[in-house]
Short mmCIF file of C-alpha atoms and ligand atoms in Angstrom, two decimals:
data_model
loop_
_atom_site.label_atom_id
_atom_site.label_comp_id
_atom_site.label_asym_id
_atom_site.label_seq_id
_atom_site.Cartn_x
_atom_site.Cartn_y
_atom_site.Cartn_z
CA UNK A 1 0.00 0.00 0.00
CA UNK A 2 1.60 3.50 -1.20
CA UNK A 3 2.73 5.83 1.95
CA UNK A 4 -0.63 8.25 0.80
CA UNK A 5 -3.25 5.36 1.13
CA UNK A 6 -1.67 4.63 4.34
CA UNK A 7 -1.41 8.59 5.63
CA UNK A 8 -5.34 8.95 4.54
CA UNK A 9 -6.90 5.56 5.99
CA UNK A 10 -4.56 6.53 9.55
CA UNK A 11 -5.94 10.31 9.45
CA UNK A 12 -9.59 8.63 8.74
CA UNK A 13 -9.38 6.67 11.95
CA UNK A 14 -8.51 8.91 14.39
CA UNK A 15 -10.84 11.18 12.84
CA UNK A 16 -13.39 8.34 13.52
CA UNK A 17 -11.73 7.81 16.86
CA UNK A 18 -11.70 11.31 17.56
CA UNK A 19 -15.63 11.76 16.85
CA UNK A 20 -16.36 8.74 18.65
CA UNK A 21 -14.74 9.55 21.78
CA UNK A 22 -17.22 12.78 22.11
CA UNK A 23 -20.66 11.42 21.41
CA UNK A 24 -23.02 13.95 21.05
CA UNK A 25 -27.00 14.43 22.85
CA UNK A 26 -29.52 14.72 21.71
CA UNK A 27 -31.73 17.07 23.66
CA UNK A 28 -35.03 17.10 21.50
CA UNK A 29 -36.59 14.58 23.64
CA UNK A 30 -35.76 16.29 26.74
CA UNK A 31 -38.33 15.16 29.77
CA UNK A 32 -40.85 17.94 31.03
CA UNK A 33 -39.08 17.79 34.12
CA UNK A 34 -35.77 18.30 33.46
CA UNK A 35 -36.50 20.83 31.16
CA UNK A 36 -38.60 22.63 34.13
CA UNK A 37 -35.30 22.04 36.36
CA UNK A 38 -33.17 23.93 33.94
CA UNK A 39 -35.44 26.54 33.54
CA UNK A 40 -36.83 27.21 37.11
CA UNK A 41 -34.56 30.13 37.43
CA UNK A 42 -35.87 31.82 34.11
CA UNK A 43 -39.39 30.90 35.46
CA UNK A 44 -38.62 32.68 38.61
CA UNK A 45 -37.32 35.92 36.96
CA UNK A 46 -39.77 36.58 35.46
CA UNK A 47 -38.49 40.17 34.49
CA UNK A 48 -35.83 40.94 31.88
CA UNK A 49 -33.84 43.69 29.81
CA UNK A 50 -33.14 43.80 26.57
CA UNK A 51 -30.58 46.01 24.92
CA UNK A 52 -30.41 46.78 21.29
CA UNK A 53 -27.19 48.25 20.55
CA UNK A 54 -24.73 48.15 17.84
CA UNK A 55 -23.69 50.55 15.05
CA UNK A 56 -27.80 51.53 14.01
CA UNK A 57 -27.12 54.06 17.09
CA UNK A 58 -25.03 56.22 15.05
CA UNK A 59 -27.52 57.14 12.57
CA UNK A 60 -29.94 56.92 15.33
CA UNK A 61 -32.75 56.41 12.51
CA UNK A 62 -31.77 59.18 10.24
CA UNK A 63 -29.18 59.23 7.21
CA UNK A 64 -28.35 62.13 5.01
CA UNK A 65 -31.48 63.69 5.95
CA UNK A 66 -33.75 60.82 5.52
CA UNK A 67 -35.79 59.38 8.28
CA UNK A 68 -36.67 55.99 8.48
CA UNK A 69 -40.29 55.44 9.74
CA UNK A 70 -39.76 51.86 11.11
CA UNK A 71 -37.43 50.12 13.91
CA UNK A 72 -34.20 52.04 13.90
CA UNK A 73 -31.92 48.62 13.92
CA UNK A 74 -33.10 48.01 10.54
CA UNK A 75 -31.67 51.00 8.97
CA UNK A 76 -29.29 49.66 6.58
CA UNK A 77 -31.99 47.80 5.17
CA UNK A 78 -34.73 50.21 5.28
CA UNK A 79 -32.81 52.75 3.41
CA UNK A 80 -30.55 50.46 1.43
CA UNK A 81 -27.47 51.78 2.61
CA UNK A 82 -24.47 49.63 0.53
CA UNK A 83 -22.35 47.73 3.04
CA UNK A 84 -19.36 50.34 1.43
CA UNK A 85 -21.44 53.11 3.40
CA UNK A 86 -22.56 51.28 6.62
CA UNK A 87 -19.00 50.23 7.49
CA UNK A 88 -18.53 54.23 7.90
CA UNK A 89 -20.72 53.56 11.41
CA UNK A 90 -18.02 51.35 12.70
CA UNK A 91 -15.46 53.42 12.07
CA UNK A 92 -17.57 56.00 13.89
CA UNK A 93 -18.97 54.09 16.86
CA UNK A 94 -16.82 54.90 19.87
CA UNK A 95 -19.27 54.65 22.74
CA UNK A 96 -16.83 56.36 25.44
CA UNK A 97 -19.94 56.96 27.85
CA UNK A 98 -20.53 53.10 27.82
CA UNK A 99 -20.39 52.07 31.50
CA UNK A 100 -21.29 47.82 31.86
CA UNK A 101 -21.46 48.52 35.65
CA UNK A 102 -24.19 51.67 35.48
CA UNK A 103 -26.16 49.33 33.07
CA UNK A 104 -26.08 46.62 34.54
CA UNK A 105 -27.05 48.90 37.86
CA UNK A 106 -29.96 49.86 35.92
CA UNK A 107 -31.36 46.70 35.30
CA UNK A 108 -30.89 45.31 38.68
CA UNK A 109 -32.86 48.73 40.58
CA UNK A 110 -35.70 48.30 37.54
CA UNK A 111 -36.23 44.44 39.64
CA UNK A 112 -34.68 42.96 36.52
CA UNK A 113 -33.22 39.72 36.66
CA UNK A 114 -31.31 38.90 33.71
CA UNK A 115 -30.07 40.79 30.57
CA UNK A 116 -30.20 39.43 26.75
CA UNK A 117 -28.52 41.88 24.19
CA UNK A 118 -28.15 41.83 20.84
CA UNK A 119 -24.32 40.49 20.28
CA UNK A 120 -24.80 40.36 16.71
CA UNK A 121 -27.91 41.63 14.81
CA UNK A 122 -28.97 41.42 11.28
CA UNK A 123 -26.21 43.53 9.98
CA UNK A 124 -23.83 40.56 10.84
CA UNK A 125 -21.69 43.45 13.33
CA UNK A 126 -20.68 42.18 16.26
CA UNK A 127 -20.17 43.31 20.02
CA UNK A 128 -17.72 41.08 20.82
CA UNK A 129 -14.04 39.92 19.89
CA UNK A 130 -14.47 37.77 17.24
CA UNK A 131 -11.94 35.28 16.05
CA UNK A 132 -14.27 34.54 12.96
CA UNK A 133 -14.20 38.13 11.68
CA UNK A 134 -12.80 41.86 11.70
CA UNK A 135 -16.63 42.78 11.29
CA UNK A 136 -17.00 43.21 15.09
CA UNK A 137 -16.06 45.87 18.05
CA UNK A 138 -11.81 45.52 18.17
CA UNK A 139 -11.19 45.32 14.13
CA UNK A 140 -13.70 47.62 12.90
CA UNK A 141 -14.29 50.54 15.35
CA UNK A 142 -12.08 52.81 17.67
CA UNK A 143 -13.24 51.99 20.85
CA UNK A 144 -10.69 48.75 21.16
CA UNK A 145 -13.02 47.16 23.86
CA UNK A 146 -14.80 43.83 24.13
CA UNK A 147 -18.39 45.28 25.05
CA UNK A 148 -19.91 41.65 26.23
CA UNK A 149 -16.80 40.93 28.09
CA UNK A 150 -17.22 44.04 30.20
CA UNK A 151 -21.44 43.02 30.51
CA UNK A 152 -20.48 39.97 31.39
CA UNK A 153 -18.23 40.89 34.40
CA UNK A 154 -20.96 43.41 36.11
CA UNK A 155 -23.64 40.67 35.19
CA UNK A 156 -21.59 38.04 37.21
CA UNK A 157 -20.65 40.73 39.93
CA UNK A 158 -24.01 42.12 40.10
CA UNK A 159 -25.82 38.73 40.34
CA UNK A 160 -28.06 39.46 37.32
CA UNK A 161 -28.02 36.66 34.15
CA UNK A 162 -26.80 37.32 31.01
CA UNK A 163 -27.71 35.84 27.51
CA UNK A 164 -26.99 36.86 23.91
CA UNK A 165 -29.62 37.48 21.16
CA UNK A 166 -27.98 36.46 17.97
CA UNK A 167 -29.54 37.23 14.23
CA UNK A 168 -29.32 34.30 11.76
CA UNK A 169 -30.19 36.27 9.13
CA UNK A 170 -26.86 38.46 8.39
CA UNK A 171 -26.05 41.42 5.82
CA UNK A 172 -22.93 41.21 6.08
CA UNK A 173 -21.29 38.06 5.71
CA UNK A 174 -20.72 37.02 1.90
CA UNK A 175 -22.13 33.30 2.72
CA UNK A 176 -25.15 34.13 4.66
CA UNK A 177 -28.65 35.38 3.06
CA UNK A 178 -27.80 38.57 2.56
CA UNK A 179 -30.48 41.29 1.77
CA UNK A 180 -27.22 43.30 0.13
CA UNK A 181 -25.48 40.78 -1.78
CA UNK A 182 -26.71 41.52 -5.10
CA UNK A 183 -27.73 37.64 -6.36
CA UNK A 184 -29.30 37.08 -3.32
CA UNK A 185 -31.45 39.82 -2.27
CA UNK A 186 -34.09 37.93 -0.88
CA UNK A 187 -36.79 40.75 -1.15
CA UNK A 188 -36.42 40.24 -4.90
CA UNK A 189 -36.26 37.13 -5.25
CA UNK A 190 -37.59 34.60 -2.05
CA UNK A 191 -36.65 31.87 -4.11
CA UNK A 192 -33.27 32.53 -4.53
CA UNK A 193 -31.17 31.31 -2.13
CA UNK A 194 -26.97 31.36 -1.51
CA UNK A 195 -25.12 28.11 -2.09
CA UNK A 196 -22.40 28.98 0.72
CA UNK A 197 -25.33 29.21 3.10
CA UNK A 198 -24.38 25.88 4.72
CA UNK A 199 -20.46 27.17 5.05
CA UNK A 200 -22.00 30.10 7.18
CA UNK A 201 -23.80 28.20 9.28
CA UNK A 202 -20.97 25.62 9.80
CA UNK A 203 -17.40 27.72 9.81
CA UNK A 204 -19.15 30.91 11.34
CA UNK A 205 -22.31 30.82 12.91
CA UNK A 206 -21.62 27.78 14.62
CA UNK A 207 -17.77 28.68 15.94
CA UNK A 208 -19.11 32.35 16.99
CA UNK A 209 -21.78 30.68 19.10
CA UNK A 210 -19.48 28.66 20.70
CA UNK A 211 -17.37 31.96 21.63
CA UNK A 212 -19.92 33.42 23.29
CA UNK A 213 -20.90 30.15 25.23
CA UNK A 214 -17.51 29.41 26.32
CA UNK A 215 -15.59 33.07 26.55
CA UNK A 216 -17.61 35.22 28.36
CA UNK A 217 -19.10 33.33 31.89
CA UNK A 218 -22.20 31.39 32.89
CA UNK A 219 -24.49 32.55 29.89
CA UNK A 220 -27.81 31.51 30.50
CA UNK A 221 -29.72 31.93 27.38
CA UNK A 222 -29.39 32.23 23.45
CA UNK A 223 -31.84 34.54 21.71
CA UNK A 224 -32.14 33.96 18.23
CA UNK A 225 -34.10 35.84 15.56
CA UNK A 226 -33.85 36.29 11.43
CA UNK A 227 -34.39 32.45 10.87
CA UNK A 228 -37.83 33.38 8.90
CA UNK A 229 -34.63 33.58 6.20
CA UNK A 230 -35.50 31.10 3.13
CA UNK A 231 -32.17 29.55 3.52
CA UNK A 232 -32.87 28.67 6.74
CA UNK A 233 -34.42 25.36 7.69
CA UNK A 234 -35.54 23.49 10.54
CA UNK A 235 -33.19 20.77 10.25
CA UNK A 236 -30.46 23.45 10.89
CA UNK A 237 -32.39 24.79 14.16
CA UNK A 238 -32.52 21.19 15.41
CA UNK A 239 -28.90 20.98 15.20
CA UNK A 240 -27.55 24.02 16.01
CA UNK A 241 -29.94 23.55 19.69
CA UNK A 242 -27.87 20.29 19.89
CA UNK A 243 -25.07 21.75 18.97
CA UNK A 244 -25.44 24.43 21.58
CA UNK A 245 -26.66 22.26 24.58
CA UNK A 246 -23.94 19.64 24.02
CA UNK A 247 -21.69 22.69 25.00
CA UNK A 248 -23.65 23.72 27.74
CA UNK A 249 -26.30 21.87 28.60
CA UNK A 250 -28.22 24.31 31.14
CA UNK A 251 -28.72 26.63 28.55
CA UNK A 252 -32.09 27.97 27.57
CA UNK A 253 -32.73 28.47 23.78
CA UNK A 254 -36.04 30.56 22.42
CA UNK A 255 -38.26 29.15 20.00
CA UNK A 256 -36.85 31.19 16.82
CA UNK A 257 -33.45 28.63 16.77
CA UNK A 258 -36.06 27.04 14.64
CA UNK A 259 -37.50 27.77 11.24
CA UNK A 260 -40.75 29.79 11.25
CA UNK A 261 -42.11 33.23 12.73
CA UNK A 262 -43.63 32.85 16.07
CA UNK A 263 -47.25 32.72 15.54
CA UNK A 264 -49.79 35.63 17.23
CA UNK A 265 -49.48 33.49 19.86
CA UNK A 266 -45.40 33.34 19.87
CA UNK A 267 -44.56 29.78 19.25
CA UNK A 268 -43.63 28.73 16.14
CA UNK A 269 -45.86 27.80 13.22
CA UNK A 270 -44.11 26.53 10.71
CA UNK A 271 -41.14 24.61 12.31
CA UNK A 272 -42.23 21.45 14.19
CA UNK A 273 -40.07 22.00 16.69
CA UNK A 274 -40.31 25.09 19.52
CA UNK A 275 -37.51 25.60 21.29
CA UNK A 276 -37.68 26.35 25.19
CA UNK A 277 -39.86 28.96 25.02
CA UNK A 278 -41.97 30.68 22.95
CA UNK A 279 -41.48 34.96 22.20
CA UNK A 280 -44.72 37.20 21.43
CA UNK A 281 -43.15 40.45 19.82
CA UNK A 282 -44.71 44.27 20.96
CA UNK A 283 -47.74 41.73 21.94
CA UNK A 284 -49.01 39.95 24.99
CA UNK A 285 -51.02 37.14 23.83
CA UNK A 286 -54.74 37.50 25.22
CA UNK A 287 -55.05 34.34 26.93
CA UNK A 288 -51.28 33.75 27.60
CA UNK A 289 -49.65 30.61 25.98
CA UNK A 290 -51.78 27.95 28.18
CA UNK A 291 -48.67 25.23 28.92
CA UNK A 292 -45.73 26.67 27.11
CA UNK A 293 -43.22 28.76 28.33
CA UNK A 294 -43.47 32.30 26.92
CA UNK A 295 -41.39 35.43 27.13
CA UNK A 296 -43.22 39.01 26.10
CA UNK A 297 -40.80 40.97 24.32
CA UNK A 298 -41.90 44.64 24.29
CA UNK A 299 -40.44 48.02 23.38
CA UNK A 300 -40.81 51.27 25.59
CA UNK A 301 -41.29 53.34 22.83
CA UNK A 302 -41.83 52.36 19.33
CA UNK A 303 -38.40 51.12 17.99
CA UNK A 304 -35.63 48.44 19.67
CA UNK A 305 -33.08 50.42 18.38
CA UNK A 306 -32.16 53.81 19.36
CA UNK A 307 -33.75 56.67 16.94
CA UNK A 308 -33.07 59.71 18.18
CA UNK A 309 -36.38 60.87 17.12
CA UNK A 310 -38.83 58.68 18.92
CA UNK A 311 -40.29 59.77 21.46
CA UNK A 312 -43.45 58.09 22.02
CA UNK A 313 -42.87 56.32 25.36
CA UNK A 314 -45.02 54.17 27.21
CA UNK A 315 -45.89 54.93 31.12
CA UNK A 316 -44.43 53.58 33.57
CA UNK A 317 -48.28 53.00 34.57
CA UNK A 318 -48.98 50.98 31.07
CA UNK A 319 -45.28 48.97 31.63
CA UNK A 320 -46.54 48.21 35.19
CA UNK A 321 -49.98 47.01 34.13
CA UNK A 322 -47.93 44.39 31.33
CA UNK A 323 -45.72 43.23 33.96
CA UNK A 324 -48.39 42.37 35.86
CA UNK A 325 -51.03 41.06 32.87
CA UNK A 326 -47.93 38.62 31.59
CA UNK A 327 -47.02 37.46 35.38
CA UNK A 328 -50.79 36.84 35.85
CA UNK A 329 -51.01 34.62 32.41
CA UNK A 330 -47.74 32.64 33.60
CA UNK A 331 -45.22 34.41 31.22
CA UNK A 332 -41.87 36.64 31.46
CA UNK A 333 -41.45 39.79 30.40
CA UNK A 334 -38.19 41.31 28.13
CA UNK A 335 -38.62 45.05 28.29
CA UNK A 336 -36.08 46.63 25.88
CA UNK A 337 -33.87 49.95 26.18
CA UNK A 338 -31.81 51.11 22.93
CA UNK A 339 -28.34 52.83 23.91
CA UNK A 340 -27.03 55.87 21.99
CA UNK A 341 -23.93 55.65 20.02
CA UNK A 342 -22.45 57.07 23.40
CA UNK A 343 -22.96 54.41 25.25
CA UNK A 344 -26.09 55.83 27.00
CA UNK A 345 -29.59 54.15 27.62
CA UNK A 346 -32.02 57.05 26.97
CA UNK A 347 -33.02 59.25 29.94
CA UNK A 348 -36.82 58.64 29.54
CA UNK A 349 -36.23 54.64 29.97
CA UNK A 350 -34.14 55.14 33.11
CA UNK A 351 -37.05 57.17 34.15
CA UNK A 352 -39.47 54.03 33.74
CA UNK A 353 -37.10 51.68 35.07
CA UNK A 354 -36.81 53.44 38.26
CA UNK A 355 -40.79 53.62 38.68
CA UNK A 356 -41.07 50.00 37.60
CA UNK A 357 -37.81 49.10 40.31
CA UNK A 358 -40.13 51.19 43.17
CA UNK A 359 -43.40 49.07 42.44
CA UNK A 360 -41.86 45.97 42.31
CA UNK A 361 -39.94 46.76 45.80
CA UNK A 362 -42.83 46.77 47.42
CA UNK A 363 -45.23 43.66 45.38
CA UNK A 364 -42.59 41.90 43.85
CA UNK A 365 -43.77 39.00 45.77
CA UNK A 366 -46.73 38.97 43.27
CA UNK A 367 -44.61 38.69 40.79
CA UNK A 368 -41.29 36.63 41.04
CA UNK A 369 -41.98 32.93 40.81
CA UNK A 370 -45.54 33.54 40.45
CA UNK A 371 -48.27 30.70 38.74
CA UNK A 372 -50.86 31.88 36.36
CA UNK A 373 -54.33 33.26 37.68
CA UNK A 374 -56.48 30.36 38.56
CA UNK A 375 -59.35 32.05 37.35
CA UNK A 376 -60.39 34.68 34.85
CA UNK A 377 -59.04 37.90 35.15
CA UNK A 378 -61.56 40.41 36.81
CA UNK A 379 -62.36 43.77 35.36
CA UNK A 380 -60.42 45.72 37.72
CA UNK A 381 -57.06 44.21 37.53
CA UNK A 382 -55.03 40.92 37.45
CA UNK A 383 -54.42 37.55 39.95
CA UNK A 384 -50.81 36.01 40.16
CA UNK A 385 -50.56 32.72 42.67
CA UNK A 386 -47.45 31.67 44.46
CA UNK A 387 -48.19 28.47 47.17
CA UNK A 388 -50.91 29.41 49.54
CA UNK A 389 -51.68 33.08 48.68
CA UNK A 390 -53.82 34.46 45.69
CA UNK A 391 -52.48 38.24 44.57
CA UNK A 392 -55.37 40.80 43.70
CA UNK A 393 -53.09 43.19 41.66
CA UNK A 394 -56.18 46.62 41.67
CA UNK A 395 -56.03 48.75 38.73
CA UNK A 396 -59.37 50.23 39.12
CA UNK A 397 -60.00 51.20 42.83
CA UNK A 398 -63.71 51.13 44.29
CA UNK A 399 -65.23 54.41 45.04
CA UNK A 400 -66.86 52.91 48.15
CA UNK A 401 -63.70 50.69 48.64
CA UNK A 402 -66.09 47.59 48.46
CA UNK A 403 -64.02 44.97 45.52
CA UNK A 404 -66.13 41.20 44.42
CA UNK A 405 -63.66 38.67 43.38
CA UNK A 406 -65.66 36.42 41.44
CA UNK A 407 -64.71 32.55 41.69
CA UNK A 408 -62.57 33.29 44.51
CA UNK A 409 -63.17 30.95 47.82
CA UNK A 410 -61.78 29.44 50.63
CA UNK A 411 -59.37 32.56 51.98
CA UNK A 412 -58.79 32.86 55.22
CA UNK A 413 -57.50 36.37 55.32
CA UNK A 414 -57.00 38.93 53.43
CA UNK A 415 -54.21 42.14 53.92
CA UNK A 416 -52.46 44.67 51.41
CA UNK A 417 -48.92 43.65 50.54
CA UNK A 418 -47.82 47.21 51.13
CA UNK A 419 -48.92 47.03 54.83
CA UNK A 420 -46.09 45.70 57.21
CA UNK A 421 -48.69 45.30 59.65
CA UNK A 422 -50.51 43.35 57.37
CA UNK A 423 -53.86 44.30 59.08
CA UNK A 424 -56.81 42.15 58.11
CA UNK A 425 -59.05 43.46 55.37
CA UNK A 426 -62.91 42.71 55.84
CA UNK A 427 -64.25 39.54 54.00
CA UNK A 428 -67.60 38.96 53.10
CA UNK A 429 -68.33 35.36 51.57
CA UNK A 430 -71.17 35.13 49.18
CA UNK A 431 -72.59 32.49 46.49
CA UNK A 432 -70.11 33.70 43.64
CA UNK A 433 -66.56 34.26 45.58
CA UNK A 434 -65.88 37.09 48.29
CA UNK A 435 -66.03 41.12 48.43
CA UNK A 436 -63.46 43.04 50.10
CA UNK A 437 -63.74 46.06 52.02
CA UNK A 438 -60.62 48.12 51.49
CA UNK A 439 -59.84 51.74 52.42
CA UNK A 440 -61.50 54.36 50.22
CA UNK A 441 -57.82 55.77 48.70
CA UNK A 442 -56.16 53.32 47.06
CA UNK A 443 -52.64 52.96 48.92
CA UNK A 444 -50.85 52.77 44.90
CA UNK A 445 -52.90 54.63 42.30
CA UNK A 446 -51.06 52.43 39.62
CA UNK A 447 -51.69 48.67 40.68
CA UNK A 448 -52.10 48.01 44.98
CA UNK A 449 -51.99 44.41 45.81
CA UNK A 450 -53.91 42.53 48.04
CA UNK A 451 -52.93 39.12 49.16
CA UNK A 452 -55.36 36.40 49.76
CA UNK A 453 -54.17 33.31 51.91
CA UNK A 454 -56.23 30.19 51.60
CA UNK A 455 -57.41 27.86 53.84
O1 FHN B 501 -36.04 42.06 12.94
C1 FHN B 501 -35.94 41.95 14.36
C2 FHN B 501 -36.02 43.30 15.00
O2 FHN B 501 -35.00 44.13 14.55
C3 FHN B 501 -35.92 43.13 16.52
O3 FHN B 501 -34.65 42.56 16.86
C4 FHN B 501 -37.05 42.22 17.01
C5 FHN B 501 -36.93 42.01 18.52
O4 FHN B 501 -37.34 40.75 18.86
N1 FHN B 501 -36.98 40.94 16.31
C6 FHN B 501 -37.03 41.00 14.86
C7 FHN B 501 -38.40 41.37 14.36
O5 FHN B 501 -39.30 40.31 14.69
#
């Protein structure tokens, strides 16, 4: 046998040997419970942050005197800036006022408990130091600093979890679907798809999500999105959530790993195959998702990304109220912030975090680890459950201070959370649940809670 046979059929085995020795899961099966055990502290936290941020910030949702009139992070494609152009935004970005600690500060007095930001969105640009590309924070910008690295240091010192969102779709890389590569712009052509697509997923995608499981701490949840990309299959989002478990196997993955836009309801629809949890968009579904896991993701204003000309904010009243109506249908909420090119998250959302922070000082009990309502919501507010007590979260206080819970039996007392003394409230039983008599001023004129403990 000629020296070349033998060199190929000895670098075959230990190739086999090598693949052998490291046998891979497969976690698609996984058992109710031990998916629940991974995920109990996610079901606990009930309350997250979300940070849009990357080079969009620099046009802030304007660019050479044109406005765009959607979501700010989709400016390159909502103006069809060339690639040539956008890469001026990197050489720009130089966020000196970013400060991981004061963020992550933020998040923590808001009552958040863990953090997902966008490491690499659709325009393929990424916040961390790459080895896979010079399209990311050290090789194409001044700043010369790896922006997860420094997250993930106050996340671990601050106690808070951190995940990553990360776009499938990407404009940037040559072998991906790219909206700007000429032969494949998929809003001419949905048919058309790239031939390298495969490559991306297998020498980039794959070795960048490994990076960011394995460089930067305990991460404890990947957040995809863009895989509604025609290149992108099902078969692929099975994988790559084996591929990702079998590197850490307490991580949590969202539903869009798979192929498929969540439905109105946020699971998927097309892909047979959900993920750990399902993600409503700017929506809370009406009924909740009755036996999935869920996770609201919601903007404060009307864009994820930071446009410097949006300034139709929620209040904190309205962000209260869907913390609450999620808790109360059993899901989690991801409220997002979109930092300036400075490094700054916007004034009026560290005005809403800090009201948001102050409710949830005094009822977060109502809301952390919290069950669904057991019953139908009443027309003056929401129920969340945790063991023995039943939380009566009041929107709408009675004039004459007297409240009917309908379907509600069986307490045996009844006091406001906000009361230390946790004096009884009145309880009258009649034939369709109890009425309360509570004081005629409502103690919180956004949401006061009442808690309920059962006999
Ligand atoms: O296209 C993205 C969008 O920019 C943003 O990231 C949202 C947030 O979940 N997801 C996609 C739109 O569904």
């Amino acid at each position: 046998m000629r020296k070349a046979n033998i060199f190929v059929l000895l670098a075959t085995l230990l190739l086999l040997i090598f693949n052998c020795s490291s046998p891979t899961k497969d976690y698609l099966n996984e058992s109710e419970d031990a998916k629940s055990e991974r995920m109990a502290w996610w079901d606990d936290a009930k309350f997250g942050m979300f940070i849009h941020w990357g080079l969009y910030a620099v046009p802030a949702g304007e660019y050479k005197g044109e406005k765009v009139s959607g979501i700010g992070e989709w400016i390159m494609n909502s103006l069809e800036i060339p690639i040539s152009e956008y890469e001026q935004f990197a050489r720009e970005f130089n966020p000196v006022k970013f400060d991981a600690e004061e963020w992550v500060s933020i998040a923590k007095e808001a009552g958040m408990n863990y953090i997902i930001i966008t490491a690499k969105h659709h325009d393929g640009f990424c916040l961390w130091d790459s080895d896979y590309t010079e399209w990311d924070i050290m090789g194409a910008t001044p700043f010369g600093r790896d922006i997860l690295k420094e997250l993930a240091d106050a996340c671990e010192n601050a106690g808070i979890r951190l995940g990553f969102y990360y776009s499938i779709m990407d404009w940037y890389h040559p072998y991906a679907q790219g909206i700007f590569e000429p032969k494949y712009n998929q809003w001419a052509n949905d048919e058309r798809s790239n031939p390298n697509f495969e490559l991306y997923i297998e020498n980039y995608m794959k070795p960048q999500l490994k990076e960011l499981l394995t460089n930067y701490g305990d991460i404890g949840v990947l957040w995809f999105d863009g895989e509604w990309i025609p290149d992108y299959t099902s078969e692929m989002g099975k994988d790559i959530y084996n591929y990702l478990r079998n590197i850490k196997p307490d991580l949590i993955v969202n539903n869009r790993v798979d192929k498929g836009r969540q439905g109105m309801d946020g699971m998927n629809k097309e892909g047979d195959f959900a993920g750990d949890f399902g993600t409503p968009e700017k929506q809370i579904p009406a009924t909740g998702i009755p036996g999935e896991k869920w996770e609201s993701c919601l903007t404060m204003n009307d864009t994820w990304g930071y446009k410097h000309f949006d300034h139709n904010w929620k209040s904190s009243k309205t962000l209260i109220h869907d913390l609450i109506d999620i808790a109360s249908k059993g899901g989690n909420l991801l409220l997002n912030v979109g930092p300036t090119a400075e490094g700054l998250i916007p004034a009026p959302s560290i005005e809403r975090l800090k009201a948001m922070g102050q409710w949830l000082e005094v009822n977060g009990e109502a809301i952390y680890g919290v069950d669904p309502s057991p019953v139908d919501r009443p027309e003056w507010g929401r129920y969340t459950v945790k063991d023995n007590r039943i939380y009566s979260h009041v929107f709408d206080w009675p004039a004459d201070g007297k409240l009917s819970l309908q379907g509600i039996t069986d307490i045996k007392r009844a006091w406001l959370l906000s009361d230390s003394s946790r004096s009884s409230v009145p309880i009258t039983d009649n034939t369709a649940g109890i009425s309360l008599q509570l004081p005629l001023i409502a103690p919180d004129t956004v949401a006061t809670v009442i808690v309920l403990e059962r006999k």
